[in-house]
XYZ file of C-alpha atoms in Angstrom:
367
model
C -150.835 -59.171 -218.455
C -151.314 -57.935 -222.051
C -151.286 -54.341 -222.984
C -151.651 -52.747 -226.484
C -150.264 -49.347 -226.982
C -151.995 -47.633 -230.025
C -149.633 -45.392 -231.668
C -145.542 -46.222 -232.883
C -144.933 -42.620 -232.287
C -142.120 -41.481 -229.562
C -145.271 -41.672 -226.844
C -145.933 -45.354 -227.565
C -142.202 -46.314 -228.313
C -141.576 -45.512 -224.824
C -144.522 -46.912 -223.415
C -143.722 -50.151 -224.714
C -140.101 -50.131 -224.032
C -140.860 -49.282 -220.484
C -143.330 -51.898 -219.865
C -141.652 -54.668 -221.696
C -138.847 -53.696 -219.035
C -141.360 -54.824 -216.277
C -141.853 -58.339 -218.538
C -145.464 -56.960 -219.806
C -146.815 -58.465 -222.629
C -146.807 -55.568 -225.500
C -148.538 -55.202 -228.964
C -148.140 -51.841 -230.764
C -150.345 -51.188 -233.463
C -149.332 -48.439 -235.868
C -151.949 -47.508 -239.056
C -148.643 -46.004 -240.954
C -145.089 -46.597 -239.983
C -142.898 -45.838 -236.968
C -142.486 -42.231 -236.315
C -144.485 -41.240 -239.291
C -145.648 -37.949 -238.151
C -144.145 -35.353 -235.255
C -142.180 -37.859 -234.104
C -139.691 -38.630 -237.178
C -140.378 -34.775 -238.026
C -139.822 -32.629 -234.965
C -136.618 -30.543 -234.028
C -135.489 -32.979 -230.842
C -134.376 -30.065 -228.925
C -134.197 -31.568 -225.229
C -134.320 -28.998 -222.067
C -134.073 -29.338 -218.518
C -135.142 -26.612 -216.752
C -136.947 -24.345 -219.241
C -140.360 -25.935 -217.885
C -139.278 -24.674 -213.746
C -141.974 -23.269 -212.229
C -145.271 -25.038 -214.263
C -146.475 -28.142 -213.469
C -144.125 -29.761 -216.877
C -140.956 -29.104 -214.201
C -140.442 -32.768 -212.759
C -141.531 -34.405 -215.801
C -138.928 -32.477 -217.752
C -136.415 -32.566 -215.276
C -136.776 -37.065 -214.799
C -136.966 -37.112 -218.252
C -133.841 -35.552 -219.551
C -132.102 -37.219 -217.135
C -133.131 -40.697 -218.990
C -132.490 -38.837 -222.007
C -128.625 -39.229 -220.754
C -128.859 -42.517 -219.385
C -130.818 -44.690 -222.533
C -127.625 -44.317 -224.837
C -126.249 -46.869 -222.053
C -128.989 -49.200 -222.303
C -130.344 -49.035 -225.895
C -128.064 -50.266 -229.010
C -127.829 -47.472 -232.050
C -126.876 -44.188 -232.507
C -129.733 -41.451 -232.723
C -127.305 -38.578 -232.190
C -127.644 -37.857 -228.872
C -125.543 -34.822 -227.848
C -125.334 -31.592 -225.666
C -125.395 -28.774 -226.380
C -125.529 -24.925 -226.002
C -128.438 -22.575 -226.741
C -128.684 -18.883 -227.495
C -131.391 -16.302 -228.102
C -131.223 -13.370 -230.119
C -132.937 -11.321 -233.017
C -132.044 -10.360 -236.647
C -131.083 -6.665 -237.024
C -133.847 -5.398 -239.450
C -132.928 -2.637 -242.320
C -131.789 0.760 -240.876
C -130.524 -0.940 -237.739
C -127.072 0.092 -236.717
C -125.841 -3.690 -235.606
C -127.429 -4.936 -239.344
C -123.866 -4.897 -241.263
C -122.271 -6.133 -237.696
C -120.406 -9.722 -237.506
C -122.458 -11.945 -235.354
C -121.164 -13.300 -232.325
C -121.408 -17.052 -233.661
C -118.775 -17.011 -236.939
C -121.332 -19.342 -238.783
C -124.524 -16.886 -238.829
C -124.839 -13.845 -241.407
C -123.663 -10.582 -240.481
C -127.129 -8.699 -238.290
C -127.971 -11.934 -236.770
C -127.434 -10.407 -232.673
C -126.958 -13.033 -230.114
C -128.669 -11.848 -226.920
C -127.728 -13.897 -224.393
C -126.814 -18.070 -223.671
C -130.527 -19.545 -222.326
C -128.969 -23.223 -222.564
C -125.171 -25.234 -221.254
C -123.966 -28.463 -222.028
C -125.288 -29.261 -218.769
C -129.326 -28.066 -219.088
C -129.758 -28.604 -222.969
C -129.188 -31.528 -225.718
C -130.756 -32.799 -228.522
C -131.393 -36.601 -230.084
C -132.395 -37.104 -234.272
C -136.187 -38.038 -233.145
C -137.060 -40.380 -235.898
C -133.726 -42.440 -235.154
C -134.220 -42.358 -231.343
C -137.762 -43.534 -231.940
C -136.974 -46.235 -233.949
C -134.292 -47.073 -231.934
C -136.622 -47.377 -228.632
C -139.329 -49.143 -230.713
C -136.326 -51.801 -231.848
C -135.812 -52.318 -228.217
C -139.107 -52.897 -227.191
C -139.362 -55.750 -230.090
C -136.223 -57.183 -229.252
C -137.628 -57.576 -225.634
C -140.333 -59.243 -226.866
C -143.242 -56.629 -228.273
C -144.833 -57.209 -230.857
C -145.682 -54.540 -234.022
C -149.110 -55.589 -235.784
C -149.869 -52.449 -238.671
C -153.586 -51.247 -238.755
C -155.588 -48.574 -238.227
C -157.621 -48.942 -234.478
C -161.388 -48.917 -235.204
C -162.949 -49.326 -231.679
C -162.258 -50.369 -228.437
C -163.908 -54.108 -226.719
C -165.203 -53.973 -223.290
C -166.430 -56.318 -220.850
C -170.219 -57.141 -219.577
C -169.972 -54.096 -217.040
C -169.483 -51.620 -219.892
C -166.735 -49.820 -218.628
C -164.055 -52.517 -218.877
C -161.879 -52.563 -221.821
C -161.141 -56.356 -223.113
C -159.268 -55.424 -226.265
C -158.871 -53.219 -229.243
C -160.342 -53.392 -232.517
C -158.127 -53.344 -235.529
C -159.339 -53.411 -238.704
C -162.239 -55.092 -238.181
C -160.030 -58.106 -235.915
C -159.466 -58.160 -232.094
C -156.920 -57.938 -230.022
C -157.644 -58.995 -227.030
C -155.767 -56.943 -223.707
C -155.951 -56.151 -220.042
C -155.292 -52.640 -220.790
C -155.049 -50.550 -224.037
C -152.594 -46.956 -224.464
C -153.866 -44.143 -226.403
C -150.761 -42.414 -227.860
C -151.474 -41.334 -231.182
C -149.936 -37.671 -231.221
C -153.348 -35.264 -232.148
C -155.054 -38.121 -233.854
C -155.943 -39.406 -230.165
C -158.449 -36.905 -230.785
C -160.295 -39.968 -232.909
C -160.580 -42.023 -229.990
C -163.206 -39.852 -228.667
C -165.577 -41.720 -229.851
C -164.888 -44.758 -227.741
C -163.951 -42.832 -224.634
C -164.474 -39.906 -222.448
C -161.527 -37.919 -223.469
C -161.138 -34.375 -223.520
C -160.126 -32.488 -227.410
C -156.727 -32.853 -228.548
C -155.801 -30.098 -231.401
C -153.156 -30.317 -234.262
C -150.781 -27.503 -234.502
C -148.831 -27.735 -237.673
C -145.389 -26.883 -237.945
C -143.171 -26.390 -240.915
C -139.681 -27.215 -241.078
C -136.692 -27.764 -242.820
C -133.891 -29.875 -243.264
C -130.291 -28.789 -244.185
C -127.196 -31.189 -245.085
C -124.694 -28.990 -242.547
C -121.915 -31.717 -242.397
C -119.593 -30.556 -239.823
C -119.548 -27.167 -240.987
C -122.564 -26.124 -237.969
C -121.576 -26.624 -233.873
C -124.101 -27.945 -231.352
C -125.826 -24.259 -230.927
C -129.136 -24.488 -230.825
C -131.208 -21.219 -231.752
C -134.139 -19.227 -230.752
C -134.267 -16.149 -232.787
C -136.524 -13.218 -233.757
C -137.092 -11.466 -236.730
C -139.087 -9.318 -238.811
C -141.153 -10.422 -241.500
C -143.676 -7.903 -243.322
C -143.396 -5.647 -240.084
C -144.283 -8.608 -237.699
C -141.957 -10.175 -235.554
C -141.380 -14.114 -236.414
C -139.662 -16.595 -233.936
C -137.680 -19.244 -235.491
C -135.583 -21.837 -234.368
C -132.520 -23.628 -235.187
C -131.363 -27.058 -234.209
C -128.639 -28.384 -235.460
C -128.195 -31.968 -235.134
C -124.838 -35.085 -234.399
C -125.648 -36.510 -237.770
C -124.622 -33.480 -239.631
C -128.441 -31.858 -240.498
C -129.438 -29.062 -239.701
C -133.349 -28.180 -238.495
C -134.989 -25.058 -239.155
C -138.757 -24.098 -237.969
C -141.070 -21.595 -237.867
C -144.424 -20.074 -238.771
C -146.645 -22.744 -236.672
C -150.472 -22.578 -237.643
C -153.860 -24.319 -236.916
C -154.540 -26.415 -240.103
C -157.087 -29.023 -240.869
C -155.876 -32.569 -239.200
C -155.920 -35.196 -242.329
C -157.321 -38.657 -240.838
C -154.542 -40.295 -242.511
C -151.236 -39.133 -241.102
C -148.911 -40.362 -244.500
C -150.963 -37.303 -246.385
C -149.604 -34.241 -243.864
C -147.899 -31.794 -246.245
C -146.517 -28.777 -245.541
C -147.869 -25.374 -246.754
C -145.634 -24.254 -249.987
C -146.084 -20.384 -248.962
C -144.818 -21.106 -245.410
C -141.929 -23.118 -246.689
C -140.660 -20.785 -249.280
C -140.788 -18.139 -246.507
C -139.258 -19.997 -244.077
C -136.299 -20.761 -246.670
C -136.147 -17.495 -247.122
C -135.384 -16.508 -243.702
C -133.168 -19.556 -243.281
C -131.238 -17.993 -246.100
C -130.756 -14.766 -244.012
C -129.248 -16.098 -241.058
C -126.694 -18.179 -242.555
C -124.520 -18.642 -245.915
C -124.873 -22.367 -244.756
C -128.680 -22.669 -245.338
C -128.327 -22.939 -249.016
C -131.132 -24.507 -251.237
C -128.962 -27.206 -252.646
C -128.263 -28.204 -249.359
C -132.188 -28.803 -248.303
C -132.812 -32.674 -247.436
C -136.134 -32.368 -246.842
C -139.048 -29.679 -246.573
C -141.711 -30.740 -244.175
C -144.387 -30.609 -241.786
C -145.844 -31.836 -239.029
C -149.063 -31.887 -236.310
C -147.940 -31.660 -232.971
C -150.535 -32.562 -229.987
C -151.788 -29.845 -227.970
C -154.522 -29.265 -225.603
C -157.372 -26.566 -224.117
C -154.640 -25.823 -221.180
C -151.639 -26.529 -222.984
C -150.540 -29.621 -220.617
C -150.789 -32.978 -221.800
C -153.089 -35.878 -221.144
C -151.125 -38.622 -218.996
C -152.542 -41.512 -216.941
C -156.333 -43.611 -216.996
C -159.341 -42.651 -219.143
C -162.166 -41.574 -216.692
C -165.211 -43.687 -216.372
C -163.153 -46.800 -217.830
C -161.066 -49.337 -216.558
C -158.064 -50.215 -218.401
C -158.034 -47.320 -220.574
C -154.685 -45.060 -220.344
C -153.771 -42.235 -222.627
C -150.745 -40.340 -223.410
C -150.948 -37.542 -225.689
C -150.522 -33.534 -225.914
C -146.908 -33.135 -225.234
C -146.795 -30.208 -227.632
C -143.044 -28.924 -228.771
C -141.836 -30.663 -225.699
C -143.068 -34.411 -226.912
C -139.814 -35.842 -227.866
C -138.212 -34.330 -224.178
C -140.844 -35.675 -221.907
C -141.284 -39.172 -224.547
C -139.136 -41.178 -221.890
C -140.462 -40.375 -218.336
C -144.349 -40.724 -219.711
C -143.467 -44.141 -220.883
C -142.186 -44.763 -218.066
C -145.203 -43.550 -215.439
C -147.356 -45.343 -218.316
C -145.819 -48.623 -217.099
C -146.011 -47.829 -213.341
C -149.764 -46.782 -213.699
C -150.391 -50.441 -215.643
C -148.274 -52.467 -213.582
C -148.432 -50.768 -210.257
C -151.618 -48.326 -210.110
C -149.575 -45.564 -208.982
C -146.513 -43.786 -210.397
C -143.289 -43.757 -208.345
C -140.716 -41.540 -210.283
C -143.250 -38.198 -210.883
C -146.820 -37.105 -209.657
C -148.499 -37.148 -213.083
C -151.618 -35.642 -211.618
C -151.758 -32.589 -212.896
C -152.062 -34.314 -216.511
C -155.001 -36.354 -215.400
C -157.554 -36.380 -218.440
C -160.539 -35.842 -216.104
C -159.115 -32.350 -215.381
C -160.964 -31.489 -218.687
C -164.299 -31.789 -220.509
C -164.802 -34.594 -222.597
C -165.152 -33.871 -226.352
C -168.474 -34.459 -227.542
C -168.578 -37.673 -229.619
C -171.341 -36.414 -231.873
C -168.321 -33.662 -233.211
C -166.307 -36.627 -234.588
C -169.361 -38.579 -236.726
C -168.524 -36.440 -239.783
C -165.108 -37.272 -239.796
């Protein structure tokens, strides 16, 4: 059996690692590099429980616990660690608790901690472009194979609802099943498919150079910015960085994921809260300024299992902020559904793309 996974993002790293586990034959095609959009740029904040009581819960829940166990079974370090999270606000101006030490001795005076949302025990984090890379390496060292191109079509067989192969570039590659898992640009496949809309949410972020001098707390915060309040998020990672984000927006989705840049107004205001909450988050200290498109759908859960009306058509996309969390338990139900027809680990059902309305292909022809 030959699959193709179309996409070297965390989605399709796992997908082939998992399936080249089973001793599937595995061909990732990537039009950029490994981990060249959300997946090299996210926060890789990793949660167990904050997804209890939505349908997310067991997917979460089986995939943080191969979160812990991969470090065993993969060679590299990608800075897995755990970690404790907080929540809290930023005093604004004429608050009483603005001048007041902050319960963490590495955040500016004002900056209230709330309460602890995450232990060593429910939370941890990974550096998402290493751990990508370092899954993708696996899956090539098992055997997989990486061919670069952009996917242009998909083959299918005299019934017309087969697919034989994928279409790269103008060449073929011919498979017994083909993986859609290419973050929001899935959307593009649309137009070979009956898949429902996948959306781009782009998120700014930062990078500081922290060294040692920032413990594993991660943090979600609230503050005020022009009278509106502003959630922002710290995550600071084993490799001595330090990842800042906030002010996510709907932006146009480029077709070529190498040209996503980040908005220079919502950077310079997101440095300048990062400068507020800590003496740490100073500008010579910025490695990189950055942003990226995460997946999202119409109901806000992703798109996991077979393409309806087709046969040998899978898709894995719409993770949202929790696609670097949930990376390692959809690769694996991926590789149950192909090899097996049924997953054994999780019910994936309620991610099934027929739960939605197909996109209209006609919407993509201008694009």
């Amino acid at each position: 059996m030959r699959v193709v996974v179309c996409g070297g993002g965390v989605i399709g790293a796992c997908a082939a690692y998992f399936l080249r586990r089973r001793g599937i034959d595995v061909t990732v095609v990537e039009r950029t590099e490994v981990a060249a959009a959300a997946s090299g740029k996210a926060g890789g904040f990793l949660a167990r429980d904050w997804c209890t009581g939505t349908p997310l819960d067991a997917l979460a829940r089986r995939s943080f616990a191969l979160h812990a166990q991969l470090p065993e079974e993969i060679s590299g370090d990608w800075g897995y660690r755990t970690m404790t999270a907080y929540s809290g606000f930023v005093a604004s101006d004429g608050d009483a608790r603005r001048d007041a030490p902050s319960a963490l001795g590495w955040l500016s005076d004002g900056v209230v901690i709330a309460q602890r949302i995450g232990t060593a025990e429910t939370t941890a984090i990974v550096h998402p472009r290493k751990f990508t890379s370092a899954v993708m390496n696996a899956a090539l060292a098992q055997g997989a194979e990486h061919r670069p191109g952009r996917v242009t079509g998909i083959t299918r067989g005299t019934d017309g609802a087969t697919a034989t192969g994928v279409e790269i570039d103008g060449d073929l590659i011919e498979a017994d099943a083909v993986v859609i898992a290419m973050g929001p640009w899935s959307l593009l496949a649309a137009q070979w498919m009956s898949l429902p809309a996948v959306y781009g949410q782009r998120s700014p972020s930062i990078v500081y150079d922290t060294a040692a001098d920032v413990p594993a707390e991660a943090l979600f915060l609230e503050c005020e910015e022009d009278g509106s309040a502003v959630s922002i998020e710290v995550f600071p990672r084993a490799d001595g960085s330090t990842h800042v984000t906030a002010l996510s927006d709907i932006a146009p989705l480029p077709l070529d994921p190498a040209a996503v840049a980040p908005d220079r107004d919502a950077i310079a205001r997101l440095q300048t809260m990062s400068e507020r909450l800590s003496p740490l988050f100073r500008p010579e200290r910025i490695i990189a300024q950055q942003a990226c498109f995460r997946p999202v759908t119409q109901d806000g859960l992703p798109l996991i299992g077979k393409v309806p009306r087709s046969d040998g058509l899978y898709v894995a996309t719409g993770h949202n902020v929790w696609g670097i969390l949930n990376a390692p338990a959809t690769g694996e139900a991926l590789a149950e559904l192909i090899a097996e027809g049924a997953t054994r680990e999780i019910d994936v059902s309620p991610f099934d793309p027929a739960r939605l309305t197909p996109l209209d292909p006609s919407l993509l022809q201008a694009r």
